[in-house]
Amino acid sequence: MLAILAAIVFGFALLIDLLDTNFGAPDLFNVHTLLMLGLLLLSLYLAGVGRGPRGGGGGGGGRWYRGRRPGRG
């Protein structure tokens, strides 16, 4: 979820940069502030905060990981 939010923020920052606008608040909504917000969200995602891909074992694998090799009775 944080990675999706970061992508949205980066896209919004790109649009602001391409359209060269400041929405009447140049200190609040500028490209650099949104880039820093996007990088913060992306770093939180990579640090494991929030929902994201979980590492480690568990589930799946079926019979291939039960210690038996196929074709060996």
C-alpha atoms as one frame of an Amber mdcrd trajectory, in Angstrom:
protein
   0.000   0.000   0.000   2.829   2.407   0.798   4.480   1.673  -2.537   1.232
   2.499  -4.344   0.953   5.769  -2.412   4.556   6.570  -3.292   3.821   5.948
  -6.975   0.797   8.270  -6.797   2.853  10.995  -5.100   5.637  10.637  -7.689
   3.089  10.856 -10.507   1.529  13.961  -8.971   4.979  15.535  -8.581   5.733
  14.778 -12.219   2.493  16.445 -13.327   3.251  19.524 -11.223   6.716  19.698
 -12.740   5.494  19.213 -16.305   2.654  21.733 -15.973   4.930  24.165 -14.092
   2.273  25.137 -11.562   2.321  25.797  -7.822  -1.430  25.854  -6.947  -1.051
  29.202  -5.210   1.047  27.677  -2.417   4.625  27.378  -3.693   6.040  26.370
  -0.305   3.501  23.610   0.296   2.992  21.906  -3.065   6.275  22.015  -4.893
   8.102  19.246  -6.718  10.845  18.840  -4.125   8.417  18.441  -1.217   6.405
  15.810  -3.079   9.563  13.968  -4.108  10.694  13.837  -0.486   7.253  12.568
   0.555   7.396   9.895  -2.144  10.866   8.816  -1.085   9.720   8.642   2.540
   6.776   6.395   1.619   8.986   4.216  -0.546  11.610   3.832   2.184   8.930
   2.938   4.736   7.619   0.287   2.347  11.089  -1.154   1.819  11.702  -1.135
   5.576   8.688  -3.388   6.071   6.258  -0.888   7.593   2.639  -1.512   6.637
   1.367  -4.232   4.372   3.779  -5.551   1.829   5.295  -8.729   0.511   6.263
 -11.006   3.347   9.458 -13.001   3.212  10.167 -16.373   4.690   8.602 -19.749
   4.356   5.133 -20.929   4.963   2.450 -22.272   2.741   2.758 -23.571  -0.752
   5.261 -25.959  -2.158   3.100 -29.038  -1.969   4.815 -32.396  -2.065   8.062
 -31.052  -3.490   9.162 -29.780  -0.108   8.154 -32.740   2.008  11.439 -34.543
   1.760  10.423 -36.980  -0.967  11.717 -36.900  -4.479   9.414 -37.738  -7.350
   9.876 -41.213  -8.723  11.419 -42.659  -5.547   8.469 -44.516  -4.128
